[in-house]
mmCIF file of C-alpha atoms in Angstrom:
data_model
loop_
_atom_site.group_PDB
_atom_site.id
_atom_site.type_symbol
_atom_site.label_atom_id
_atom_site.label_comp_id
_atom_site.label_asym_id
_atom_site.label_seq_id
_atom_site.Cartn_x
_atom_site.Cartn_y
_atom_site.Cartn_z
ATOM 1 C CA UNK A 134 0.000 0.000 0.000
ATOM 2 C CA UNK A 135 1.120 3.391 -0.857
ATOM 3 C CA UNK A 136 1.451 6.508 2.390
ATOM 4 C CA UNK A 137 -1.680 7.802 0.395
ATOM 5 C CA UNK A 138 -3.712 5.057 1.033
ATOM 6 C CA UNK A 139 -2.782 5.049 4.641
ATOM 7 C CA UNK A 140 -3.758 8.932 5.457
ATOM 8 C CA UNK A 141 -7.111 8.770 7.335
ATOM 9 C CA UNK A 142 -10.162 9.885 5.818
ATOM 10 C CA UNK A 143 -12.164 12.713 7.006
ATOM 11 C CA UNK A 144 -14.949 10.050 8.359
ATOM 12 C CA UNK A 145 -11.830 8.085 10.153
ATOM 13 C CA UNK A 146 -10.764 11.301 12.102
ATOM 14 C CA UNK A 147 -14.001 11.912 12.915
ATOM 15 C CA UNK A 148 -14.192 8.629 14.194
ATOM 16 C CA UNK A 149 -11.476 8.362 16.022
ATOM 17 C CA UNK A 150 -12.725 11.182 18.084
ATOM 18 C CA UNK A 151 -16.019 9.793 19.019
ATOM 19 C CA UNK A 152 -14.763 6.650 19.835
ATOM 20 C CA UNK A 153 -11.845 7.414 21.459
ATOM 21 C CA UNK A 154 -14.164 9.812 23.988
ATOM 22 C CA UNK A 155 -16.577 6.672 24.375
ATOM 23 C CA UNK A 156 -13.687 5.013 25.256
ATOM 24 C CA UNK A 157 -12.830 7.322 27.930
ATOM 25 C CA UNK A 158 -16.568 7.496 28.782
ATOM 26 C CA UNK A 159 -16.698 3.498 29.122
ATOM 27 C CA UNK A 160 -13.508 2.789 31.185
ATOM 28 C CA UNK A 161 -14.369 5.774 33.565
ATOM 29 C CA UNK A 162 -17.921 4.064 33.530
ATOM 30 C CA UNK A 163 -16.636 0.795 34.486
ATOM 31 C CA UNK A 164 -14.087 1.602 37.115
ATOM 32 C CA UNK A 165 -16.873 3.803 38.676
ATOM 33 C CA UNK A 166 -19.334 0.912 39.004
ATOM 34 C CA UNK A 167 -17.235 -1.526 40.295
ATOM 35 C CA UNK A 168 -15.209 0.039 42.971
ATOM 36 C CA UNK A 169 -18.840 0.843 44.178
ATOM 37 C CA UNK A 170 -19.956 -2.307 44.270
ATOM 38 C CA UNK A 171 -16.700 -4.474 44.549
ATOM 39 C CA UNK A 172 -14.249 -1.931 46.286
ATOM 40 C CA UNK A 173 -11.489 0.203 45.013
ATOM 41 C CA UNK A 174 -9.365 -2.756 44.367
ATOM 42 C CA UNK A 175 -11.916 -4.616 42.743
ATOM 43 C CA UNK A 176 -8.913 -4.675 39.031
ATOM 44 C CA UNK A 177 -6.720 -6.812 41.354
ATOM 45 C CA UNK A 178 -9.042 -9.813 41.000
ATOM 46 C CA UNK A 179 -11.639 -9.255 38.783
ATOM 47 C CA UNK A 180 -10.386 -7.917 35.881
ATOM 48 C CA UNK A 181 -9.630 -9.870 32.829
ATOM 49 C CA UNK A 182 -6.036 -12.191 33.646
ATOM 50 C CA UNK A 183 -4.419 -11.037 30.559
ATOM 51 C CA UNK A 184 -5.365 -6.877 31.616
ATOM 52 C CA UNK A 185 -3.617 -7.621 34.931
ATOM 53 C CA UNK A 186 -1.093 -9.527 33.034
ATOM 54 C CA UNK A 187 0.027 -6.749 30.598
ATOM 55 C CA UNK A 188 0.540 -4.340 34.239
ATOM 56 C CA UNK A 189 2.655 -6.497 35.432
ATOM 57 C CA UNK A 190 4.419 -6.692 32.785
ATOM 58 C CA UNK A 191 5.346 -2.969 32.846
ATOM 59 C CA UNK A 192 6.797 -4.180 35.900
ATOM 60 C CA UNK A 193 4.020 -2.193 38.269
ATOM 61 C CA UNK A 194 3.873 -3.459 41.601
ATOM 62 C CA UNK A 195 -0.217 -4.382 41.838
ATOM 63 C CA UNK A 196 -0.107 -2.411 45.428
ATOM 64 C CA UNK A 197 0.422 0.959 42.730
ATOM 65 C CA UNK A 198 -2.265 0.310 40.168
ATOM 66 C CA UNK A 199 -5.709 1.408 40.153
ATOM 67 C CA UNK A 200 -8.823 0.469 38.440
ATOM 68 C CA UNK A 201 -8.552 3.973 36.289
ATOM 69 C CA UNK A 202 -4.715 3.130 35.456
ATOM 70 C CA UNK A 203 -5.459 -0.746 34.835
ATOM 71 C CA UNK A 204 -8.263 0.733 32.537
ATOM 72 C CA UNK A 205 -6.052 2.855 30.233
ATOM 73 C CA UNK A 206 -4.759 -0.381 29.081
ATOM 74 C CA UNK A 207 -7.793 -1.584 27.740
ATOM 75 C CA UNK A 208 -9.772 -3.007 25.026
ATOM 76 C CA UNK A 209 -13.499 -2.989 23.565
ATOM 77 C CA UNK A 210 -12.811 -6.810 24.043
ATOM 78 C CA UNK A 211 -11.719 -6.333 27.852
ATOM 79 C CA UNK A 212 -14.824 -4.223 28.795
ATOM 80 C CA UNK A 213 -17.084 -7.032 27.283
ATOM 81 C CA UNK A 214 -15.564 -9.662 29.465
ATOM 82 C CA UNK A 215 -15.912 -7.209 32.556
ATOM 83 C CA UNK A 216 -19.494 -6.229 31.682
ATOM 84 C CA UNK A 217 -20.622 -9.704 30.450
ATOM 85 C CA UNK A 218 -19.146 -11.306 33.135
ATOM 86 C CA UNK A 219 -22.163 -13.189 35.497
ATOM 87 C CA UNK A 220 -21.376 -11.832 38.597
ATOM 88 C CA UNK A 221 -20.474 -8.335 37.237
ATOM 89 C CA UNK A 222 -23.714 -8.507 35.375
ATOM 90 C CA UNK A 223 -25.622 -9.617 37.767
ATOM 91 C CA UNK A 224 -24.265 -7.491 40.713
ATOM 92 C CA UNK A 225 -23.786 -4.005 38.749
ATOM 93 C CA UNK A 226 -24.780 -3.801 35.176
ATOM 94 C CA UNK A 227 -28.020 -5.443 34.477
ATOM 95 C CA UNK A 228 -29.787 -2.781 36.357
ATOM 96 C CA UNK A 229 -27.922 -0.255 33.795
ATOM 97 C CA UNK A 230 -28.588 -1.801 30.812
ATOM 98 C CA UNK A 231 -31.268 -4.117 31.139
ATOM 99 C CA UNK A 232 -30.306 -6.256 27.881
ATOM 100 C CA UNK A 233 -27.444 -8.381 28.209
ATOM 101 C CA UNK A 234 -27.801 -9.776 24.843
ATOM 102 C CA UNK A 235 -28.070 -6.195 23.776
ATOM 103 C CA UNK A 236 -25.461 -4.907 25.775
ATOM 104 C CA UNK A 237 -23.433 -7.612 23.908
ATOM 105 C CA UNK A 238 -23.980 -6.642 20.244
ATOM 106 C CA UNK A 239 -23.513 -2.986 20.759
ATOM 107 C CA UNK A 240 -20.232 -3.430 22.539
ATOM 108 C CA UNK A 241 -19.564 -6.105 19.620
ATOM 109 C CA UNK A 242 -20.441 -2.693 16.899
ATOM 110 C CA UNK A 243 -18.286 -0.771 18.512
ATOM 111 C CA UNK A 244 -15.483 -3.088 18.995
ATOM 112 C CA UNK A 245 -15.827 -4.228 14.874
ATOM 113 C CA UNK A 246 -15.934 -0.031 14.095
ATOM 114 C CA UNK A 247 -13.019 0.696 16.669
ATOM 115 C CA UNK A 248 -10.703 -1.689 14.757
ATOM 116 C CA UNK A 249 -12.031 -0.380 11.170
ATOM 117 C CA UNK A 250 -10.890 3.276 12.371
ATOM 118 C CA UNK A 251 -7.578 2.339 14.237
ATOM 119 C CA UNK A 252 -6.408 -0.033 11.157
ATOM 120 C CA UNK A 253 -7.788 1.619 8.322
ATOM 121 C CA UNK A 254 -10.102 -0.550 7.296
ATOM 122 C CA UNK A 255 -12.380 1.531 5.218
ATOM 123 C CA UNK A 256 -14.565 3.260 7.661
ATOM 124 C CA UNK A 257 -16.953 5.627 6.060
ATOM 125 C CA UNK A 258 -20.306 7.632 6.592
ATOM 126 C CA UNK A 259 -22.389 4.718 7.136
ATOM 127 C CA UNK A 260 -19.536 3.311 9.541
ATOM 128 C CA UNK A 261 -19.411 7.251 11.340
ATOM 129 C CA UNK A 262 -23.638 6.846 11.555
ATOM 130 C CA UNK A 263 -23.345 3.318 13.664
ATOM 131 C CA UNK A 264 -20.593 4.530 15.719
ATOM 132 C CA UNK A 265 -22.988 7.788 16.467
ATOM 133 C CA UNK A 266 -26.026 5.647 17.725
ATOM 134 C CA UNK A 267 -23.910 3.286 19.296
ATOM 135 C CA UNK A 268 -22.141 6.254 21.421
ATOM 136 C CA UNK A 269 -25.916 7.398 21.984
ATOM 137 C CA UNK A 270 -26.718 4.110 23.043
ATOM 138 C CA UNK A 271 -24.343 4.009 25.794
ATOM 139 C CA UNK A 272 -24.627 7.916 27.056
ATOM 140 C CA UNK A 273 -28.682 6.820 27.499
ATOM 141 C CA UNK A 274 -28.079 3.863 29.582
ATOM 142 C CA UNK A 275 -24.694 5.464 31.311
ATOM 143 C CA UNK A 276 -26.314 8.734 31.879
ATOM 144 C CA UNK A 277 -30.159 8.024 31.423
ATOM 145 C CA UNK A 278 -32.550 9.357 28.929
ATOM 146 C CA UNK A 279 -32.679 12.808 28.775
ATOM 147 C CA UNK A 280 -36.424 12.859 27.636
ATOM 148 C CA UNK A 281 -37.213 11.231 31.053
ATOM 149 C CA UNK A 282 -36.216 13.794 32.882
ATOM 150 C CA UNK A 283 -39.125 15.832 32.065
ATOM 151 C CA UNK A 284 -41.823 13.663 33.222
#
């Protein structure tokens, strides 16, 4: 492939904005939730094995990491196990989003759009549009329905 073919296209930055700020949204989201229910330290056991693995292998002594650190390492595929988890679903998230199956396949969107925009995969306006209801989906169930709020 030629440099040309590599420069992002104007839906990719735009993108890579949203979805780097759901990201944010999501790993905030997560670490907020569980150290509620589970206690600050909750990362030290029940995050994925691999996410504690790739901490410790930046030679961080456990005693130094927290959830919000742990979480900047990572992945769409890391907050599904978290989230789908039965416990973790049972205990903090059903009664956020309601749907696990749901919960599933837009987590499963945004993880197949993530890796479109981050590897160039050819993510255009019809991509951008899915990535827009899927961050909309989220901000409802994170932050509740704005349109409820008047009733």
């Amino acid at each position: 492939e030629t440099l040309r073919a590599l420069k992002p296209t104007r839906f990719e930055k735009k993108g890579y904005n949203e979805s780097y700020a759901l990201e944010r949204s999501l790993r905030h989201f997560i670490d907020e939730e569980m150290s509620n229910f589970y206690g600050s330290d909750w990362h030290k056991t029940r995050a994925p094995k691999k996410l504690r693995g790739r901490i410790e292998k930046q030679k961080s002594r456990p005693d130094e990491v927290s959830g919000v650190i742990l979480l900047d390492d990572a992945d769409v595929p890391h907050y599904l196990e978290i989230i789908l988890d039965d416990d973790h679903w049972e205990n903090v998230f059903a009664p956020i989003f309601e749907c696990r199956q749901d919960t599933q396949n837009w987590l499963t969107l945004f993880k197949k759009l993530r890796v479109s925009i981050a590897h160039h995969k050819g993510f255009g306006k019809h991509d951008f549009v899915q990535l827009r209801s899927c961050v909309s989906w989220f901000t409802i169930k994170v932050d509740g329905d704005p349109a409820c709020d008047d009733q």
